mmCIF file of C-alpha atoms in Angstrom:
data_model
loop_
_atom_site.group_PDB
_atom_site.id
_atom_site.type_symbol
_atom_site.label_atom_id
_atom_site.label_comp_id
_atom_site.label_asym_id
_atom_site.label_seq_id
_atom_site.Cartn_x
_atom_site.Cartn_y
_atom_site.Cartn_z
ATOM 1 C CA UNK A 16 -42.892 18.633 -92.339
ATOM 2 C CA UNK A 17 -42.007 15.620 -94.356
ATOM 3 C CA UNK A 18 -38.415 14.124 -93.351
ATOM 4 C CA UNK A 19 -36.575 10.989 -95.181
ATOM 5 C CA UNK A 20 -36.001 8.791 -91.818
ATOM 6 C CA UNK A 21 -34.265 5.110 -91.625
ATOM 7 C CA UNK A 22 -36.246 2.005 -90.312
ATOM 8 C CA UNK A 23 -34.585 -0.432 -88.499
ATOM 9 C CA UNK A 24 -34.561 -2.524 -91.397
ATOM 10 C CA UNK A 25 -32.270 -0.334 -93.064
ATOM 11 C CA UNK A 26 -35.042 1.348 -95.795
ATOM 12 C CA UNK A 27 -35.824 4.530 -95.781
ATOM 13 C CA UNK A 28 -39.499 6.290 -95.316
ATOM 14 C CA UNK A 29 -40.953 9.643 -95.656
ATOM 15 C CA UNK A 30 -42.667 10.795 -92.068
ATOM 16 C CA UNK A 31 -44.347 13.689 -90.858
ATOM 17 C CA UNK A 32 -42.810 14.596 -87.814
ATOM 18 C CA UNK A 33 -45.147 14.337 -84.698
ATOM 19 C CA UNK A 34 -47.749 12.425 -86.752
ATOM 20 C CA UNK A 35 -46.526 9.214 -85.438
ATOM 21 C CA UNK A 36 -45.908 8.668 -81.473
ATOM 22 C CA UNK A 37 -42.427 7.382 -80.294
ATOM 23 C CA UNK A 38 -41.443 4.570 -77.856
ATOM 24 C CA UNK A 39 -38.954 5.590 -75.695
ATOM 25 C CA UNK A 40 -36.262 3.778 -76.767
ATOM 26 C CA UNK A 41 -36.638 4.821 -80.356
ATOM 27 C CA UNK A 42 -36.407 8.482 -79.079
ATOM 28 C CA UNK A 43 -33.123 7.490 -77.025
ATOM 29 C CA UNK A 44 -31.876 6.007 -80.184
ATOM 30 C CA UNK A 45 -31.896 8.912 -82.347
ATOM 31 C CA UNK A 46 -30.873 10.909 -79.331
ATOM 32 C CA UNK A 47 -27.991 8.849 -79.827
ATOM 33 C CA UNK A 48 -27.703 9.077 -83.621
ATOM 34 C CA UNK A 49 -28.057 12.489 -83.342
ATOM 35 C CA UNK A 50 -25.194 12.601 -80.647
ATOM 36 C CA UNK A 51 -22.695 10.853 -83.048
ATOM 37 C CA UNK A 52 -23.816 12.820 -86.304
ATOM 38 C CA UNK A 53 -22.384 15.740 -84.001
ATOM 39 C CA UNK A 54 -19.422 14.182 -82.858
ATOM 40 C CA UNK A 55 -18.682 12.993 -86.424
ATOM 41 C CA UNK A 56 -19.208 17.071 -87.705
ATOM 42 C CA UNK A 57 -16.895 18.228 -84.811
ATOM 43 C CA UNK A 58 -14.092 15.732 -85.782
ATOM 44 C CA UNK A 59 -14.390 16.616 -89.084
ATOM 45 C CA UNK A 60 -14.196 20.308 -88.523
ATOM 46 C CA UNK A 61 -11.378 19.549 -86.123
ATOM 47 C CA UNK A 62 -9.166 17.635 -88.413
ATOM 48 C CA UNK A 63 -10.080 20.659 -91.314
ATOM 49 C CA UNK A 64 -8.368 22.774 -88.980
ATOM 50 C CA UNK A 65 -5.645 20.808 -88.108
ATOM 51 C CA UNK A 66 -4.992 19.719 -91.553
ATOM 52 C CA UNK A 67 -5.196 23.469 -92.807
ATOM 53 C CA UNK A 68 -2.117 24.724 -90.351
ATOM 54 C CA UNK A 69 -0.142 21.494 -91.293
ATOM 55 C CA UNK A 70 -0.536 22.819 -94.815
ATOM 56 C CA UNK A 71 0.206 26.170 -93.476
ATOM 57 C CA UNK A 72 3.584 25.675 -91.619
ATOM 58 C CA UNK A 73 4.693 23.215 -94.636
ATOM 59 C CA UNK A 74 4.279 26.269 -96.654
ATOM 60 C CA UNK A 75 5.811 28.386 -94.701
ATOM 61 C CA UNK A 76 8.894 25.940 -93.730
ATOM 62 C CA UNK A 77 9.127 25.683 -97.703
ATOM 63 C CA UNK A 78 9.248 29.759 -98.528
ATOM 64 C CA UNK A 79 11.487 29.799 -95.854
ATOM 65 C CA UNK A 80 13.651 27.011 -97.008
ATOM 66 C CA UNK A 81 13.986 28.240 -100.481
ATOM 67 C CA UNK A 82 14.290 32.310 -99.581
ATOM 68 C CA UNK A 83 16.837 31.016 -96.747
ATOM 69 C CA UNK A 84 19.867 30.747 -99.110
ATOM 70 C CA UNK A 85 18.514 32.881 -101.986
ATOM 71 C CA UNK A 86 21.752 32.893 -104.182
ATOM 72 C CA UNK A 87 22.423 34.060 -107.524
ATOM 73 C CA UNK A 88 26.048 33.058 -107.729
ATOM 74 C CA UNK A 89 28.336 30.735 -105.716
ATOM 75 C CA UNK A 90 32.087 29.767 -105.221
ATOM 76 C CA UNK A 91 33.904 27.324 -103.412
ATOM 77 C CA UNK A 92 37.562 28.341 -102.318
ATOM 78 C CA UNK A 93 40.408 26.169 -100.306
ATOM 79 C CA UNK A 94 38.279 25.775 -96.883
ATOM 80 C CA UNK A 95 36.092 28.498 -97.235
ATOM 81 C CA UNK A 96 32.881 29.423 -99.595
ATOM 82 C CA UNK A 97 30.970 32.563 -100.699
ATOM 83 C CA UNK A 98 27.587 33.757 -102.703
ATOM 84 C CA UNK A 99 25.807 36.663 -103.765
ATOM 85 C CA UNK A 100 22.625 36.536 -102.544
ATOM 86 C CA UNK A 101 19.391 37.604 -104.087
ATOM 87 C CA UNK A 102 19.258 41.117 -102.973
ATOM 88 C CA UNK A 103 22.943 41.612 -104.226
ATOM 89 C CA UNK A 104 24.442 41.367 -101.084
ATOM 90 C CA UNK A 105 27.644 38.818 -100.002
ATOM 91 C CA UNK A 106 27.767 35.773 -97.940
ATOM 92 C CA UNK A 107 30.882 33.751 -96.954
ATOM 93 C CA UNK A 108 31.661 31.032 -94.558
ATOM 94 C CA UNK A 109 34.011 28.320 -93.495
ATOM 95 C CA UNK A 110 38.106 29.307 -92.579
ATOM 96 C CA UNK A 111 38.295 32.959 -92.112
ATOM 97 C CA UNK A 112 41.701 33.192 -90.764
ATOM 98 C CA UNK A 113 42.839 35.976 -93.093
ATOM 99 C CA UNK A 114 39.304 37.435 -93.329
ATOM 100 C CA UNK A 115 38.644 35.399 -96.292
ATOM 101 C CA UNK A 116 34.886 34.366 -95.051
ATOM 102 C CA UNK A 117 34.952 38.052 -93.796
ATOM 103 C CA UNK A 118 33.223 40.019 -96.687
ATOM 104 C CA UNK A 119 33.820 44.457 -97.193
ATOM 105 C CA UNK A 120 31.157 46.345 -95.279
ATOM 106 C CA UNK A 121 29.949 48.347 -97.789
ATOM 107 C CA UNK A 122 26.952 50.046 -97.684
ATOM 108 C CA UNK A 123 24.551 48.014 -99.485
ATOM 109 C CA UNK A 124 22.076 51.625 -100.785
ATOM 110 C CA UNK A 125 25.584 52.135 -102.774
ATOM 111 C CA UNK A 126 27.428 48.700 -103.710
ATOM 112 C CA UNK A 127 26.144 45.888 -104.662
ATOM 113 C CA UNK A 128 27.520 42.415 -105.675
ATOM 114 C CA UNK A 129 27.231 41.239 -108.902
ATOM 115 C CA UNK A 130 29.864 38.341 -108.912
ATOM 116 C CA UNK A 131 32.019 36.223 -106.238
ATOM 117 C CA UNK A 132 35.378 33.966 -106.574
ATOM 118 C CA UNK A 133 36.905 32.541 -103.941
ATOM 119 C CA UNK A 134 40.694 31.487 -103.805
ATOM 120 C CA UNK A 135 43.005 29.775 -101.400
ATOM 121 C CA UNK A 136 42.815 32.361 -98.798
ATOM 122 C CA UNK A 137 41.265 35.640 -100.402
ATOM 123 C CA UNK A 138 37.862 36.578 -101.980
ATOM 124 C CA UNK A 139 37.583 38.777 -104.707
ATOM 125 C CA UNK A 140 34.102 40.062 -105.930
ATOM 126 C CA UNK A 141 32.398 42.349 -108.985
ATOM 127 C CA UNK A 142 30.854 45.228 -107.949
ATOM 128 C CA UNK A 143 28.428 48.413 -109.038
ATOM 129 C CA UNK A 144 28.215 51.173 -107.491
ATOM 130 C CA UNK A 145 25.036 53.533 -107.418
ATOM 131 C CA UNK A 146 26.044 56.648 -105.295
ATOM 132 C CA UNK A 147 22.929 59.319 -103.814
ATOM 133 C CA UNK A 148 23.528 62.830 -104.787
ATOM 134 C CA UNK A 149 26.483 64.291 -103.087
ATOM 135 C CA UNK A 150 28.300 61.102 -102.734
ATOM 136 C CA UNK A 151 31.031 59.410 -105.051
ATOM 137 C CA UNK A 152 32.334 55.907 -106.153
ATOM 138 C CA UNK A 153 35.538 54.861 -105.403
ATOM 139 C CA UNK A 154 37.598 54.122 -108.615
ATOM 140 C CA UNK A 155 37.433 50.408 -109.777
ATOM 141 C CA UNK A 156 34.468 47.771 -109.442
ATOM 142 C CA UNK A 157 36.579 45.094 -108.151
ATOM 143 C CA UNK A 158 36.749 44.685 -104.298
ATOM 144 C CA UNK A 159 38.678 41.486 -102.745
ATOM 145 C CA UNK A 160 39.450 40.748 -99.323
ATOM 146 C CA UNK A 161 41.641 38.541 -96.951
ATOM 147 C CA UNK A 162 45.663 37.271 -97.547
ATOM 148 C CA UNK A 163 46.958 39.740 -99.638
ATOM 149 C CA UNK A 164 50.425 38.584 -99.354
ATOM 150 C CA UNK A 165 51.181 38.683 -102.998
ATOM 151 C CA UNK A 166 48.827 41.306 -103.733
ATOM 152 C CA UNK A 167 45.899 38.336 -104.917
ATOM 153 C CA UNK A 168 43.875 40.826 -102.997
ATOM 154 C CA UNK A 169 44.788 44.140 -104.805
ATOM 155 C CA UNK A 170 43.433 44.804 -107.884
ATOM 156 C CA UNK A 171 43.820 48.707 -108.205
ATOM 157 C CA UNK A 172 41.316 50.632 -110.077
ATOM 158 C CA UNK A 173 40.482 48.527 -112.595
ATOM 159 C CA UNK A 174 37.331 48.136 -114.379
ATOM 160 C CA UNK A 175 35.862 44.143 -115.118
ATOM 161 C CA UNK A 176 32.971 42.203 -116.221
ATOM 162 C CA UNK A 177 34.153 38.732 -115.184
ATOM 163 C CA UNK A 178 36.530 37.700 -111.916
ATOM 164 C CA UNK A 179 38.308 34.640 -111.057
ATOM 165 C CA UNK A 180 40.288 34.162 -108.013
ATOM 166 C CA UNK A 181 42.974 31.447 -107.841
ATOM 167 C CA UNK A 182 45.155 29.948 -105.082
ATOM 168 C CA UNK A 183 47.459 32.947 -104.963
ATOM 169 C CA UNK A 184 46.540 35.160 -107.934
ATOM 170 C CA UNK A 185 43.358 36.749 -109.555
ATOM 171 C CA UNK A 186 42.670 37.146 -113.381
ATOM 172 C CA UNK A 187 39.551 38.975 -114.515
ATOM 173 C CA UNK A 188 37.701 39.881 -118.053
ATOM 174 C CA UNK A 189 37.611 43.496 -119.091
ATOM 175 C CA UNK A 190 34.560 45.168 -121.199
ATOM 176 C CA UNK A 191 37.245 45.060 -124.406
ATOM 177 C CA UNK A 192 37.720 41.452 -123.985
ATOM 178 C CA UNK A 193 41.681 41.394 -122.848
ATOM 179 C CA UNK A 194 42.553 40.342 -119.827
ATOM 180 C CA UNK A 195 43.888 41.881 -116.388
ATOM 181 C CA UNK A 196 45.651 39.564 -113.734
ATOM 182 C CA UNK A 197 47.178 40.429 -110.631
ATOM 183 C CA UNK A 198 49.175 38.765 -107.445
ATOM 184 C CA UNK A 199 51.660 36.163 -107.444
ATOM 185 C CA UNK A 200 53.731 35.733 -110.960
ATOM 186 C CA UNK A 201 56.447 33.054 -109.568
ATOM 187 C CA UNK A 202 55.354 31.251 -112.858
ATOM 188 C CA UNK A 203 53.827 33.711 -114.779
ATOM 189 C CA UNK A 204 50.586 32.835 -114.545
ATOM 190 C CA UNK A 205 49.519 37.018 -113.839
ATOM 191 C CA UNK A 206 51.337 37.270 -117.025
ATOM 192 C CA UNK A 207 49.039 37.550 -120.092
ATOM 193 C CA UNK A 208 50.041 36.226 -123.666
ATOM 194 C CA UNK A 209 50.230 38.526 -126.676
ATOM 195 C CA UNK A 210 46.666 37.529 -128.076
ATOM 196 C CA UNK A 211 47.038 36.497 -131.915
ATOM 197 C CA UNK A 212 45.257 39.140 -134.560
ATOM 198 C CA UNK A 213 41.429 37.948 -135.077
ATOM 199 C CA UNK A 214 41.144 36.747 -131.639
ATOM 200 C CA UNK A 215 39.601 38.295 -128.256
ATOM 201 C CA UNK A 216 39.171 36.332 -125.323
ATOM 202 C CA UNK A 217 35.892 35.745 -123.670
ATOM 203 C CA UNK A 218 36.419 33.987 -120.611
ATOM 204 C CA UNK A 219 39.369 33.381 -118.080
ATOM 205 C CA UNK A 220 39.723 31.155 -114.939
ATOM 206 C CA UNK A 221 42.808 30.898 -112.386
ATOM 207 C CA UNK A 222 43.871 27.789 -111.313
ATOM 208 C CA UNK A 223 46.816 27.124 -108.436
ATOM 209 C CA UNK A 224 49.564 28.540 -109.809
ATOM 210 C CA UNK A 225 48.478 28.467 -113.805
ATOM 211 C CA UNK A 226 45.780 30.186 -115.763
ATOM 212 C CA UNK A 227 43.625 29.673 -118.809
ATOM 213 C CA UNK A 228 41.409 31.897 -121.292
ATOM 214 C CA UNK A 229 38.622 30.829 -123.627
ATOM 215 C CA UNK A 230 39.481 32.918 -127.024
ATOM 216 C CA UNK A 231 37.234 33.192 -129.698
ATOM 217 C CA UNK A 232 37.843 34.493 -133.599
ATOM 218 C CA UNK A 233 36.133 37.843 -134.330
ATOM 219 C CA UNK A 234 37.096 37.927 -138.215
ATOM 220 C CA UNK A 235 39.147 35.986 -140.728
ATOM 221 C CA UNK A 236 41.536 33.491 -138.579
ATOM 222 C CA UNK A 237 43.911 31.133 -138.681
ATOM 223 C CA UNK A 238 42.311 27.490 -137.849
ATOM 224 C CA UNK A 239 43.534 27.224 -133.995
ATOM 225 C CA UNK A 240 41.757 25.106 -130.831
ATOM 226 C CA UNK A 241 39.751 28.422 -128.562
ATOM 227 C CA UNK A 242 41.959 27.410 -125.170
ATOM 228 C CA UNK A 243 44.571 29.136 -124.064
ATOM 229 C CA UNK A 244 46.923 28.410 -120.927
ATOM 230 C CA UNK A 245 50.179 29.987 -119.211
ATOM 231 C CA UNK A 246 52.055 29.919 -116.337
ATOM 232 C CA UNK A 247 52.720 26.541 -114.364
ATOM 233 C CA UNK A 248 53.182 23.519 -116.332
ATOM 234 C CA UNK A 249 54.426 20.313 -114.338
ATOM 235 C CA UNK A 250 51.962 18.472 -114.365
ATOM 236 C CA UNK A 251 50.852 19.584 -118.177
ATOM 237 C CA UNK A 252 47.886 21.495 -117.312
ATOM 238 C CA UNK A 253 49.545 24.679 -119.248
ATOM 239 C CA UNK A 254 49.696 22.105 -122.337
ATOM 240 C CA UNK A 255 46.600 22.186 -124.417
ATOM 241 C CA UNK A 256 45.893 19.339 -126.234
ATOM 242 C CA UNK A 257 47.127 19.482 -129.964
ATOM 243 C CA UNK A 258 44.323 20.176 -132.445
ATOM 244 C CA UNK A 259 42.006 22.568 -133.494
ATOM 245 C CA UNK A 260 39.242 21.674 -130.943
ATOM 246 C CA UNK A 261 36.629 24.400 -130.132
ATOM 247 C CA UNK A 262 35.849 24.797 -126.454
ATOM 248 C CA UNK A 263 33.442 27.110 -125.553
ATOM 249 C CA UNK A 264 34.364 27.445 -121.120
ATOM 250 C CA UNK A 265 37.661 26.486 -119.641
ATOM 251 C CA UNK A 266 38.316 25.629 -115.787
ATOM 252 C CA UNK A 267 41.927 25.933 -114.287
ATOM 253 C CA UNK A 268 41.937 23.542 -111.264
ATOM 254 C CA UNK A 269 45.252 23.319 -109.023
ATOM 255 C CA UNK A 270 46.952 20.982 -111.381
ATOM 256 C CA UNK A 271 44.981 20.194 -114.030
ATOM 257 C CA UNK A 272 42.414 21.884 -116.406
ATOM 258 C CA UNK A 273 39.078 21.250 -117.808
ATOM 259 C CA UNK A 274 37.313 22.188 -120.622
ATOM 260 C CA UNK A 275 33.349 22.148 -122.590
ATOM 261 C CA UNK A 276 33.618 20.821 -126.179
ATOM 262 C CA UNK A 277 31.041 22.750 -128.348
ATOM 263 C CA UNK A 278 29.489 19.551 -128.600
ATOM 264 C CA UNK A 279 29.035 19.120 -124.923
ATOM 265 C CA UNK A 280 31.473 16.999 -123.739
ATOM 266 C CA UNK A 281 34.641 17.512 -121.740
ATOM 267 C CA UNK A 282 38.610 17.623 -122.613
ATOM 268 C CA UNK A 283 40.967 17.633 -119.541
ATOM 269 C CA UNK A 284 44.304 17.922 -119.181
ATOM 270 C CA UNK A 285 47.137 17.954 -116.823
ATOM 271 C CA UNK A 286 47.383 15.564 -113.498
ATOM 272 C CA UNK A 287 45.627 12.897 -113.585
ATOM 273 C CA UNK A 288 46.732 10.514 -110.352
ATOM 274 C CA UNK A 289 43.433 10.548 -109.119
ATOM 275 C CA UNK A 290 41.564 10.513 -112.767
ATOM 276 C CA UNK A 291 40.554 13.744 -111.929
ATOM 277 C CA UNK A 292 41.641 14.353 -115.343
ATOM 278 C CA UNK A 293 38.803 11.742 -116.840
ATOM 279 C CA UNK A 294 35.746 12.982 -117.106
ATOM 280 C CA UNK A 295 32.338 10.554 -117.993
ATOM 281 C CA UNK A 296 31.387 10.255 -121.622
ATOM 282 C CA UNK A 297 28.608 12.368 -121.315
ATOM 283 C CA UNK A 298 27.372 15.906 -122.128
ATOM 284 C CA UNK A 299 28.053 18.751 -120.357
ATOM 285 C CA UNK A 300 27.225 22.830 -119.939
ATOM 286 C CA UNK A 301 29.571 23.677 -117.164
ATOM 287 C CA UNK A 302 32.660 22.331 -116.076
ATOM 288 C CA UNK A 303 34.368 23.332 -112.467
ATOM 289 C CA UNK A 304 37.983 21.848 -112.089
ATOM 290 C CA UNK A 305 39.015 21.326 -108.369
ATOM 291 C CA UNK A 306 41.897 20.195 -106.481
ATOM 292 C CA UNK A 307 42.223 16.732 -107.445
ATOM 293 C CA UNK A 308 38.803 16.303 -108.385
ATOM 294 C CA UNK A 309 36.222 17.508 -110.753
ATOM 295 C CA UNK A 310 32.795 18.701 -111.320
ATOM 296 C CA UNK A 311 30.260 19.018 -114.257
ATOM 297 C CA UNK A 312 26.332 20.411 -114.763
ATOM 298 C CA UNK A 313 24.936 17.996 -117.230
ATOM 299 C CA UNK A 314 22.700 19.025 -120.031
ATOM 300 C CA UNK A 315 19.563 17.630 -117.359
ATOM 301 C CA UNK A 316 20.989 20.214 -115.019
ATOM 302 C CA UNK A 317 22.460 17.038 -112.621
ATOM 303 C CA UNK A 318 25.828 17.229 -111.461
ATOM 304 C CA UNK A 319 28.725 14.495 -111.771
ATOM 305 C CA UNK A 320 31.941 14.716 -110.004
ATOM 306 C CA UNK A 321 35.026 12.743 -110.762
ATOM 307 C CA UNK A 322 38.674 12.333 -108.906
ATOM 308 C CA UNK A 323 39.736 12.010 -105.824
ATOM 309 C CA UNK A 324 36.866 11.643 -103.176
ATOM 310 C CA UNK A 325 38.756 11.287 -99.422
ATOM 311 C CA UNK A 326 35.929 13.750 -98.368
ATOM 312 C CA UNK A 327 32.783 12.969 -100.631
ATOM 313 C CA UNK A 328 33.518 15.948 -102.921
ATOM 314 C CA UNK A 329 33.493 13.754 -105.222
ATOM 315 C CA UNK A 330 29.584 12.181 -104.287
ATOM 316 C CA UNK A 331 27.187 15.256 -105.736
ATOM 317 C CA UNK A 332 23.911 14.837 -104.238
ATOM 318 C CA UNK A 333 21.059 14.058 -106.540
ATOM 319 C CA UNK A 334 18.737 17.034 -108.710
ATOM 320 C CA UNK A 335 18.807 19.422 -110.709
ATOM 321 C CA UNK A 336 21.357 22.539 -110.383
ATOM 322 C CA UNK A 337 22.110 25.903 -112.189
ATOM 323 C CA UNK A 338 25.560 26.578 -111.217
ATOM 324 C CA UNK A 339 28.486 24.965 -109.590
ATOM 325 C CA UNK A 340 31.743 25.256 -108.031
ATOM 326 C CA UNK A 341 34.832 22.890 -107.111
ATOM 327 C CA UNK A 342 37.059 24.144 -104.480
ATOM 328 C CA UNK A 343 40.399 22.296 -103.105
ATOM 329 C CA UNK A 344 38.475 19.351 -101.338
ATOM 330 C CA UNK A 345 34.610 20.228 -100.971
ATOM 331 C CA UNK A 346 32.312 22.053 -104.224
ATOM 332 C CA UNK A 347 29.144 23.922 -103.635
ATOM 333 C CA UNK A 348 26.307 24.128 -106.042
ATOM 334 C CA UNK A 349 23.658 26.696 -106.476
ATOM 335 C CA UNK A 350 19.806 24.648 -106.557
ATOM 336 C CA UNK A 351 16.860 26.433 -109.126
ATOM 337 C CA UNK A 352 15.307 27.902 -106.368
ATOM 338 C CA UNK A 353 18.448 30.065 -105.270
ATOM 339 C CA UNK A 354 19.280 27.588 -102.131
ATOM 340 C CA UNK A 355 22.988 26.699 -102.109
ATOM 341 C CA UNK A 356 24.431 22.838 -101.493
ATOM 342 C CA UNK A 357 27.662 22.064 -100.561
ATOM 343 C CA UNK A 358 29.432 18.834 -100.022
ATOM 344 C CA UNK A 359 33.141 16.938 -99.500
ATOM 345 C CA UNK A 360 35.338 18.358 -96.632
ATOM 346 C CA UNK A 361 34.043 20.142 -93.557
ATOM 347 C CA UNK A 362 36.624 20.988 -91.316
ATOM 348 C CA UNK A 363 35.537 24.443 -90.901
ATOM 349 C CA UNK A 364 32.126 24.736 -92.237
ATOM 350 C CA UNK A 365 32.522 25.652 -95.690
ATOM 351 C CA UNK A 366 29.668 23.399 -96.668
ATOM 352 C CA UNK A 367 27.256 25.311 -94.403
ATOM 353 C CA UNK A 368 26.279 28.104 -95.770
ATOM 354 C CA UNK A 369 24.239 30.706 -93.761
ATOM 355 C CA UNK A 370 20.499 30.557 -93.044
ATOM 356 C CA UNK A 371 19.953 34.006 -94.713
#
């Protein structure tokens, strides 16, 4: 049958196969061509296959990477960390000398986690209890864990939407917006102000040994800034700035606070030696205030730290975030696809956080 076939002067002919005898050496040639058009097809094939398992284990390596550390929440403490992973279990790491890094066994067909907040040497966490038929709940959804020296780590039976753990006491959010603090009162930071009439608070956070409450006006009001602080004051980060400025989240650090503007940017207050009290002139959703540093989630979802930086907790590495912590010298921050980050001091791992 007709074939197209290649002279040796490059053009190419139609020829009936047979029709025409051969020399020998044109036969050897396209033995030859033939030969190489093979080799060429078994490369090719090869490096398909090859190429296809690459793509493969990249894929693989990548679920793996990103379902590693699936997170939902995270929180970095003095030298430890913790996060609720995806399937509403607990991870902790780092210093676990009072058990801090040491999370409840609880039986994870009945409790799950629904929030984490780590302190200096306790862990406190939120959670809900679904019980099979025959068993019961024990009273409270608030389980914490490690020192408990001052009672950070006993919060009774009470009942809370929202948990922060500071250096040596724990404040927490109830469903009727007051708010419940318990542990060490040397300076009255477990000791909640009489809330003016109009006003219900809506967020809390626990610094070292001071605490601070976002309130918000739920009728007619008197003109008043939405931050509230008590307890330790020596450094002025109990001392709200004067004005009627409306915040709309508040972060107690150790001694300083931080808070989000409703326009974005950030107020701080307090210490300030290492200008940890300076935040950039740019807009923020989330603000995290630290030992002697700070960190914020941009609008862009990048994250810019500020103060003291003796162990790079103060360097953020580069992308986008959804949530973020500052602990005493390292933060950790929580990455779109549920992986968590951490960075600054090491000493005992708390910037590791487990492979699953």
């Amino acid at each position: 049958k007709p074939v197209q076939q290649q002279n040796p002067g490059g053009a190419w002919a139609s020829v009936r196969v047979g029709s025409v005898p051969e020399s020998h050496s044109r036969l050897e040639r396209r033995g030859t061509e033939k030969g190489d058009l093979i080799m060429m097809l078994r490369r090719s094939l090869y490096l398909t296959l090859v190429l296809s398992l690459a793509l493969r284990v990249v894929g693989a390596e990548a679920q793996d990477y990103s379902c590693n550390n699936c997170m939902v929440d995270v929180s970095a403490g003095f030298q430890h960390s913790c996060a609720v992973r995806e399937d509403n279990t607990v991870a902790c790491w780092g210093l676990d000398d009072y058990g801090q890094a040491t999370p409840l066994d609880l039986d994870p067909d009945v409790y799950t986690f629904h929030q984490v907040s780590t302190g200096y040497g306790h862990t406190c966490a939120i959670v809900e209890c679904d019980p099979p038929p025959g068993q019961f709940c024990l009273a409270g959804n608030v389980r914490c864990w490690g020192w408990d020296d001052l009672d950070q780590a006993t919060p009774g039976t009470v009942y809370l939407d929202q948990i922060d753990a500071g250096d040596f006491h724990t404040c927490g959010l109830k469903a009727d917006n007051t708010i419940f603090c318990f542990g060490s009162d040397t300076y009255g930071e477990s000791t909640v102000p009489a809330i003016a009439a109009g006003w219900q608070y809506t967020q809390v956070s626990a610094g070292g040994y001071h605490t601070c409450a976002i309130q918000e006006c739920t009728g007619i009001c008197v003109l008043d800034t939405t931050v509230k602080c008590w307890g330790q004051n020596n450094q002025g980060q109990a001392t709200v700035p004067p004005g009627t400025d409306q915040f709309v989240q508040v972060s107690a650090g150790l001694y300083h606070t931080c808070a989000v503007r409703d326009d974005g940017f950030v107020a701080c207050w307090g210490r300030d030696s290492e200008q940890q009290s300076t935040p950039p002139r740019t807009a923020f959703q989330y603000v995290s205030a630290g030992g002697f540093f700070t960190c914020g989630l941009r609008t862009d979802d990048s994250v810019a730290c500020w103060g003291n930086n003796n162990h790079g907790q103060a360097t953020p590495p580069e992308g986008s975030f959804k949530a973020i912590s500052a602990g005493t010298y390292h933060a950790c921050g929580l990455r779109p696809d549920g992986s968590v980050v951490c960075w600054g001091s090491d000493d005992f791992n708390q910037n590791l956080p487990p492979a699953g």
